[in-house]
PDB file of C-alpha atoms in Angstrom:
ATOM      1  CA  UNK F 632      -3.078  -6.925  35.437  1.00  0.00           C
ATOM      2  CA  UNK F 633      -1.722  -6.770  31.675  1.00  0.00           C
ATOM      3  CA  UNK F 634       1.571  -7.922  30.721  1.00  0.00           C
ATOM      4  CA  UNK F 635       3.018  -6.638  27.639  1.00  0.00           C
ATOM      5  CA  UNK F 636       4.311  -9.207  25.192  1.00  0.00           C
ATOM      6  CA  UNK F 637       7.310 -11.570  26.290  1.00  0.00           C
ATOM      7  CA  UNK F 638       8.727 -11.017  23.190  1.00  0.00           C
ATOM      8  CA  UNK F 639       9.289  -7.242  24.597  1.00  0.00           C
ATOM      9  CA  UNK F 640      13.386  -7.693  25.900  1.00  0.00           C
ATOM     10  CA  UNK F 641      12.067  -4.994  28.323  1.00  0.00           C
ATOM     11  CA  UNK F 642      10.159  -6.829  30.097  1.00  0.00           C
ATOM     12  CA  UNK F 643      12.144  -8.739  32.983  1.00  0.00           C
ATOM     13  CA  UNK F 644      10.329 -12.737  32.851  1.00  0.00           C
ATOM     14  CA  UNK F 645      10.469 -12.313  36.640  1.00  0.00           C
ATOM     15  CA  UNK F 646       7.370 -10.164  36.278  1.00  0.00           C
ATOM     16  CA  UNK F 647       5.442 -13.215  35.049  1.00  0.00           C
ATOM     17  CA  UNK F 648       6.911 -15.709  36.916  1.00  0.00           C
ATOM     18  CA  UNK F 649       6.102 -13.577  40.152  1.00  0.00           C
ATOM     19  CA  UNK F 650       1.939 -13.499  38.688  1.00  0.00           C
ATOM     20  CA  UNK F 651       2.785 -17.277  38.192  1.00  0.00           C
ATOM     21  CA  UNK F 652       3.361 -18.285  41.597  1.00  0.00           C
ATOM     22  CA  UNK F 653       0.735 -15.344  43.434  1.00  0.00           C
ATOM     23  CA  UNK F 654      -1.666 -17.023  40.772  1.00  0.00           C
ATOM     24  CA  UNK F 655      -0.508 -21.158  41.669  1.00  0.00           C
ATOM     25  CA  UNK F 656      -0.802 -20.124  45.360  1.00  0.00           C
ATOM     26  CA  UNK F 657      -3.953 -18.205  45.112  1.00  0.00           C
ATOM     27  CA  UNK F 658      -5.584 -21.526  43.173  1.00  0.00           C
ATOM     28  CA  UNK F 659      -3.974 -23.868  46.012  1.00  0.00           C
ATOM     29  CA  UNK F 660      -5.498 -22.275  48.645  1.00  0.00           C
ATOM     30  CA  UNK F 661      -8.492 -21.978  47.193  1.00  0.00           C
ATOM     31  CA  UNK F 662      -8.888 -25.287  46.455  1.00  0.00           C
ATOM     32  CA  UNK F 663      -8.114 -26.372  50.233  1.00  0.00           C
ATOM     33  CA  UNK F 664     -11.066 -23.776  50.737  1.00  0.00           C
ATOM     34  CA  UNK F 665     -13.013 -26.078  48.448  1.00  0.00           C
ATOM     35  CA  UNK F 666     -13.719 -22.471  46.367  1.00  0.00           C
ATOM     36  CA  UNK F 667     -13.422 -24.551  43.317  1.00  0.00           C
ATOM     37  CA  UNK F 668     -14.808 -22.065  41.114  1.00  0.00           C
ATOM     38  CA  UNK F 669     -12.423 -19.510  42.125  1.00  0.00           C
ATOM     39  CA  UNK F 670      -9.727 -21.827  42.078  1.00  0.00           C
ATOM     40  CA  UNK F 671     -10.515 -22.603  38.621  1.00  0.00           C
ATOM     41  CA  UNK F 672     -10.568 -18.718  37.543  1.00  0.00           C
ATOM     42  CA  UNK F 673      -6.925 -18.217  39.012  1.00  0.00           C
ATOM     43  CA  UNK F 674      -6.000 -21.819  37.172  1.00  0.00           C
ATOM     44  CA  UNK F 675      -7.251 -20.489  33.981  1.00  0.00           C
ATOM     45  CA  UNK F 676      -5.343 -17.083  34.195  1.00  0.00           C
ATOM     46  CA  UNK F 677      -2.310 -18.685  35.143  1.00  0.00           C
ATOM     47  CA  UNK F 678      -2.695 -21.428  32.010  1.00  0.00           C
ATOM     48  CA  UNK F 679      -3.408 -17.836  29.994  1.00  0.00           C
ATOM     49  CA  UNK F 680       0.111 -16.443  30.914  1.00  0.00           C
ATOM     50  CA  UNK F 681       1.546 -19.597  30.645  1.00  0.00           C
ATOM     51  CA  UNK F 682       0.251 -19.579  27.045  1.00  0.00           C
ATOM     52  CA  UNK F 683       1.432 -16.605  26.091  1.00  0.00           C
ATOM     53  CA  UNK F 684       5.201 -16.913  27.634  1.00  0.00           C
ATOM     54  CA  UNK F 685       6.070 -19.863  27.379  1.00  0.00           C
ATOM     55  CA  UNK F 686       3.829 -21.459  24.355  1.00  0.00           C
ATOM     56  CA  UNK F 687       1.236 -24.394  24.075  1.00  0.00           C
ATOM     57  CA  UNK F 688       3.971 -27.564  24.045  1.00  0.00           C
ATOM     58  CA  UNK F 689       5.743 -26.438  27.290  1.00  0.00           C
ATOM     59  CA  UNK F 690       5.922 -28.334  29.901  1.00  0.00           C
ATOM     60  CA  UNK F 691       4.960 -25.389  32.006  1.00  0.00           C
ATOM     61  CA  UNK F 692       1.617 -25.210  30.068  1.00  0.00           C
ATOM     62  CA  UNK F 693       0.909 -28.691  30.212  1.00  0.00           C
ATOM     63  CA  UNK F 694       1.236 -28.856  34.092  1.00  0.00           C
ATOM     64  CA  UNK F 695      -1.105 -26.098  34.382  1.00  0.00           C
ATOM     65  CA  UNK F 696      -3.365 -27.417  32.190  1.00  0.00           C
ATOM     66  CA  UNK F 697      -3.227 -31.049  33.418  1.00  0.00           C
ATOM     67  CA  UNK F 698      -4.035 -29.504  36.778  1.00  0.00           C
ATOM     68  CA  UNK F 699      -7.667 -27.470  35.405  1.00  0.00           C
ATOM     69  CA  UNK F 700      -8.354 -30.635  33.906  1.00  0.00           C
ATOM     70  CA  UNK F 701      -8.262 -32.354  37.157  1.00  0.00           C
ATOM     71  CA  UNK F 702     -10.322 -29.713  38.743  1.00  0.00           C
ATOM     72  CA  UNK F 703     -12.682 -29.429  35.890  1.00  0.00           C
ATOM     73  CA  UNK F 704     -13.216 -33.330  36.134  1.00  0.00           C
ATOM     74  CA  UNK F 705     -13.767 -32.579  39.630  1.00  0.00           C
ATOM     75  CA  UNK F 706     -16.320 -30.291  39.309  1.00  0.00           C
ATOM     76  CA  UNK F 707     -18.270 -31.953  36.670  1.00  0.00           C
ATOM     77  CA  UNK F 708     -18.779 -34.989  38.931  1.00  0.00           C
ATOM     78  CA  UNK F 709     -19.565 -32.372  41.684  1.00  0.00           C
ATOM     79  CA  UNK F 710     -22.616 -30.208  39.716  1.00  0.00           C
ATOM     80  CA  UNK F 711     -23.419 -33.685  38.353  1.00  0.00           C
ATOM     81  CA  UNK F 712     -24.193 -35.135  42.173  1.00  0.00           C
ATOM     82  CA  UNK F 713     -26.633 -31.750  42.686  1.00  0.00           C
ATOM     83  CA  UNK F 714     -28.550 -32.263  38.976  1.00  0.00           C
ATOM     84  CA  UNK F 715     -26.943 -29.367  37.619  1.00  0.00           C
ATOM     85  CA  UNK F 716     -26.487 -30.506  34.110  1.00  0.00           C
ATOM     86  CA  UNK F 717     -25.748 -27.681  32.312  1.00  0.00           C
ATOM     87  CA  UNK F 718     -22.654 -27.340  34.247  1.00  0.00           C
ATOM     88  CA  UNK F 719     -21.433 -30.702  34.107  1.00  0.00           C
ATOM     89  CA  UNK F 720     -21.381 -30.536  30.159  1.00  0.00           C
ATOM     90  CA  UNK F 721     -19.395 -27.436  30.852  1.00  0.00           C
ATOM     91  CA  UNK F 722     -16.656 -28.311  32.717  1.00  0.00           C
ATOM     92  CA  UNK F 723     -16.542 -31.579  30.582  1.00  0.00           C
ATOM     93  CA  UNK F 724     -16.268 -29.888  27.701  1.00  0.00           C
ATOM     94  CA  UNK F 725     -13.143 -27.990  29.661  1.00  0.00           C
ATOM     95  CA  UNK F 726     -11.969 -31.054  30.502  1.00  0.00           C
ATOM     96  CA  UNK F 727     -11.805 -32.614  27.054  1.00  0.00           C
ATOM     97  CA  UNK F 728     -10.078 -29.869  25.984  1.00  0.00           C
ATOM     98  CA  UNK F 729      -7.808 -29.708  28.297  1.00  0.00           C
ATOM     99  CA  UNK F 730      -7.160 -32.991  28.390  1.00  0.00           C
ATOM    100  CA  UNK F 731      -5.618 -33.493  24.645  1.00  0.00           C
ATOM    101  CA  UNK F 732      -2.334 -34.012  25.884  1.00  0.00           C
ATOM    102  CA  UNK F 733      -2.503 -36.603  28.378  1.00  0.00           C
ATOM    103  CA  UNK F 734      -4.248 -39.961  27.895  1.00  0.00           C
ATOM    104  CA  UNK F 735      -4.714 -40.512  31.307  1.00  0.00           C
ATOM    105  CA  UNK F 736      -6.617 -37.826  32.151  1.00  0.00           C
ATOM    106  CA  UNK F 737      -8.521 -37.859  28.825  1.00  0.00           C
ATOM    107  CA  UNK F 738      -9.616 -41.586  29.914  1.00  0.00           C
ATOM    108  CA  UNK F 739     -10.912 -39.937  32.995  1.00  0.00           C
ATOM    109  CA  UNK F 740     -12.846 -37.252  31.349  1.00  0.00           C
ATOM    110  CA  UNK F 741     -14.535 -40.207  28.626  1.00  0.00           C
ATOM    111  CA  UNK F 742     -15.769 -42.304  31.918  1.00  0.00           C
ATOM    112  CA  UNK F 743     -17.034 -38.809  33.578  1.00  0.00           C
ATOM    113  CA  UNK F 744     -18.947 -38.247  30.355  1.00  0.00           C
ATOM    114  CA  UNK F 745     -20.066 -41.913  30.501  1.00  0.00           C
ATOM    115  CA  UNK F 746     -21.371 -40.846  34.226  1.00  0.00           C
ATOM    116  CA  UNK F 747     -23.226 -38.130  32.854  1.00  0.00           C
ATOM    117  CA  UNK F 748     -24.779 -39.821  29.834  1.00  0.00           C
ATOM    118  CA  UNK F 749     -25.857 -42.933  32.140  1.00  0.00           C
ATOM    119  CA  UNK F 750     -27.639 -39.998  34.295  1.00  0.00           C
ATOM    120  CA  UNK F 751     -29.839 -38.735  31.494  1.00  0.00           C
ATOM    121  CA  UNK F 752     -30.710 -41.783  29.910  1.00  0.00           C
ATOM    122  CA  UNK F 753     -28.610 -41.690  26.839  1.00  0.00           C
ATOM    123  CA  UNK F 754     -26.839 -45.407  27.773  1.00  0.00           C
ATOM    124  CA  UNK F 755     -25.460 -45.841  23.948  1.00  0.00           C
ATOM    125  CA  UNK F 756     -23.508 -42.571  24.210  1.00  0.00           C
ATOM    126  CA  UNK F 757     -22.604 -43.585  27.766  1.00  0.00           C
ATOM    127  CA  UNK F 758     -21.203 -46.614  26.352  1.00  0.00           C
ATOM    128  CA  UNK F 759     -19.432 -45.125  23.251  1.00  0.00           C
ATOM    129  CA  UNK F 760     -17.787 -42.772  25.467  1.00  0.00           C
ATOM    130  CA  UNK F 761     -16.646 -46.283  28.016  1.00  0.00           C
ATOM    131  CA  UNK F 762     -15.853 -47.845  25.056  1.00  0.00           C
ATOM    132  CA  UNK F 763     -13.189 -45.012  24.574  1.00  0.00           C
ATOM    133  CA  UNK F 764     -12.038 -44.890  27.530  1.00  0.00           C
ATOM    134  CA  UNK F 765     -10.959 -48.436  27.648  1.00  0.00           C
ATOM    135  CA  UNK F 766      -9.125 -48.366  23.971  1.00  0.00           C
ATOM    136  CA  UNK F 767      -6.779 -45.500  25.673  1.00  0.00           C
ATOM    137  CA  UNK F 768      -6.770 -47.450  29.006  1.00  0.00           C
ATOM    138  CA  UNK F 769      -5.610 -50.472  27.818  1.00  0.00           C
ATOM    139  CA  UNK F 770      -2.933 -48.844  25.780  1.00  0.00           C
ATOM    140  CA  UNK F 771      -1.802 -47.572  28.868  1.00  0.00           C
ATOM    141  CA  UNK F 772       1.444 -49.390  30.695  1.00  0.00           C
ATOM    142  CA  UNK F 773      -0.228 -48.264  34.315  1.00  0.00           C
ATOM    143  CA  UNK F 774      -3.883 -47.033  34.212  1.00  0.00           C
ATOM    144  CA  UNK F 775      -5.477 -46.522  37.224  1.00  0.00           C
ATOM    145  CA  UNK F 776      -9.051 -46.029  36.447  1.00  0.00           C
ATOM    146  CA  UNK F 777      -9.073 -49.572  34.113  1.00  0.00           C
ATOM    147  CA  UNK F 778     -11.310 -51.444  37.158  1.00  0.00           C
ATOM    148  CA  UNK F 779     -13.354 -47.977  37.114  1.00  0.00           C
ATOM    149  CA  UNK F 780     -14.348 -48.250  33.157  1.00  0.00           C
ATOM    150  CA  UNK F 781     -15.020 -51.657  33.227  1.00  0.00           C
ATOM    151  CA  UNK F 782     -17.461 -50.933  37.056  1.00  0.00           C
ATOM    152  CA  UNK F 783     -18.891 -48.196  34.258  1.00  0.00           C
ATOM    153  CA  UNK F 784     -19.688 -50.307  31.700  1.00  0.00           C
ATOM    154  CA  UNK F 785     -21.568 -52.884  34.024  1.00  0.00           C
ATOM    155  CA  UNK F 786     -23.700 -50.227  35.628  1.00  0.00           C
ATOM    156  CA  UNK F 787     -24.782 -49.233  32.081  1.00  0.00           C
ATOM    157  CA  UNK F 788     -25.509 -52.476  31.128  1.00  0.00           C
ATOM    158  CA  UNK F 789     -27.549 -53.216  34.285  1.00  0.00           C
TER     159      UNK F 789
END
């Protein structure tokens, strides 16, 4: 499905808001399906259009991205339960990215890279990346992973 440029005054924005909502629906239900991977190939198309209409500092973008950073997150912890490593460093790296404009979730993604280090044996990374999370946490008026990052920290220490 191509769309030609918004900047085209031809081109109605109800075209792309109509792919916007098939594509938000599509990645809903999929989710509720647990088809995570799917889910997150709808997400990123949507975050693609949203891109391109409405620009990166919109809040439309950073909704949509906020949300693949959740399910990124998600899935990292998920391939990281089953051993599969070289996906968890994928979807973190996703994450990370995705996650430049909201310390929150960025916290999250830091203690889900802690998780990951911890797992392979690299505890001083593990504990850089907890040690990150916690400078953004505690900046934070209401963060609700603090007790999480510090329950990190111990297990690496232990």
């Amino acid at each position: 499905f191509l769309f030609p440029s918004p900047k085209t005054p031809q081109q109605p924005m109800d075209a792309y808001k109509e792919k916007l909502e098939v594509l938000d629906r599509q990645a809903e239900e999929l989710v509720q399906a647990s088809k995570y991977i799917e889910a997150l190939d709808a997400m990123e198309e949507a975050l693609n259009i949203r891109l391109e209409v409405y620009g990166e500092t919109s809040d439309e973008y950073y909704k949509t991205a906020d949300k693949l950073c959740e399910l990124c997150n998600m899935l990292s912890m998920l391939s990281l339960q089953k051993e599969k490593f070289e996906a968890v460093v994928e979807f973190l790296r996703k994450a990370e990215s995705l996650a430049q404009n909201s310390l929150d979730l960025k916290a999250i993604t830091y203690n889900n890279m802690a998780c990951y280090y911890r797992r392979i044996g690299k505890l001083r990374i593990a504990l850089k990346y907890l040690q990150d999370a916690l400078a953004i946490e505690t900046r934070l008026e209401k963060s609700q992973t603090l007790a999480d990052t510090h329950l990190n920290v111990c297990a690496v220490y232990s």
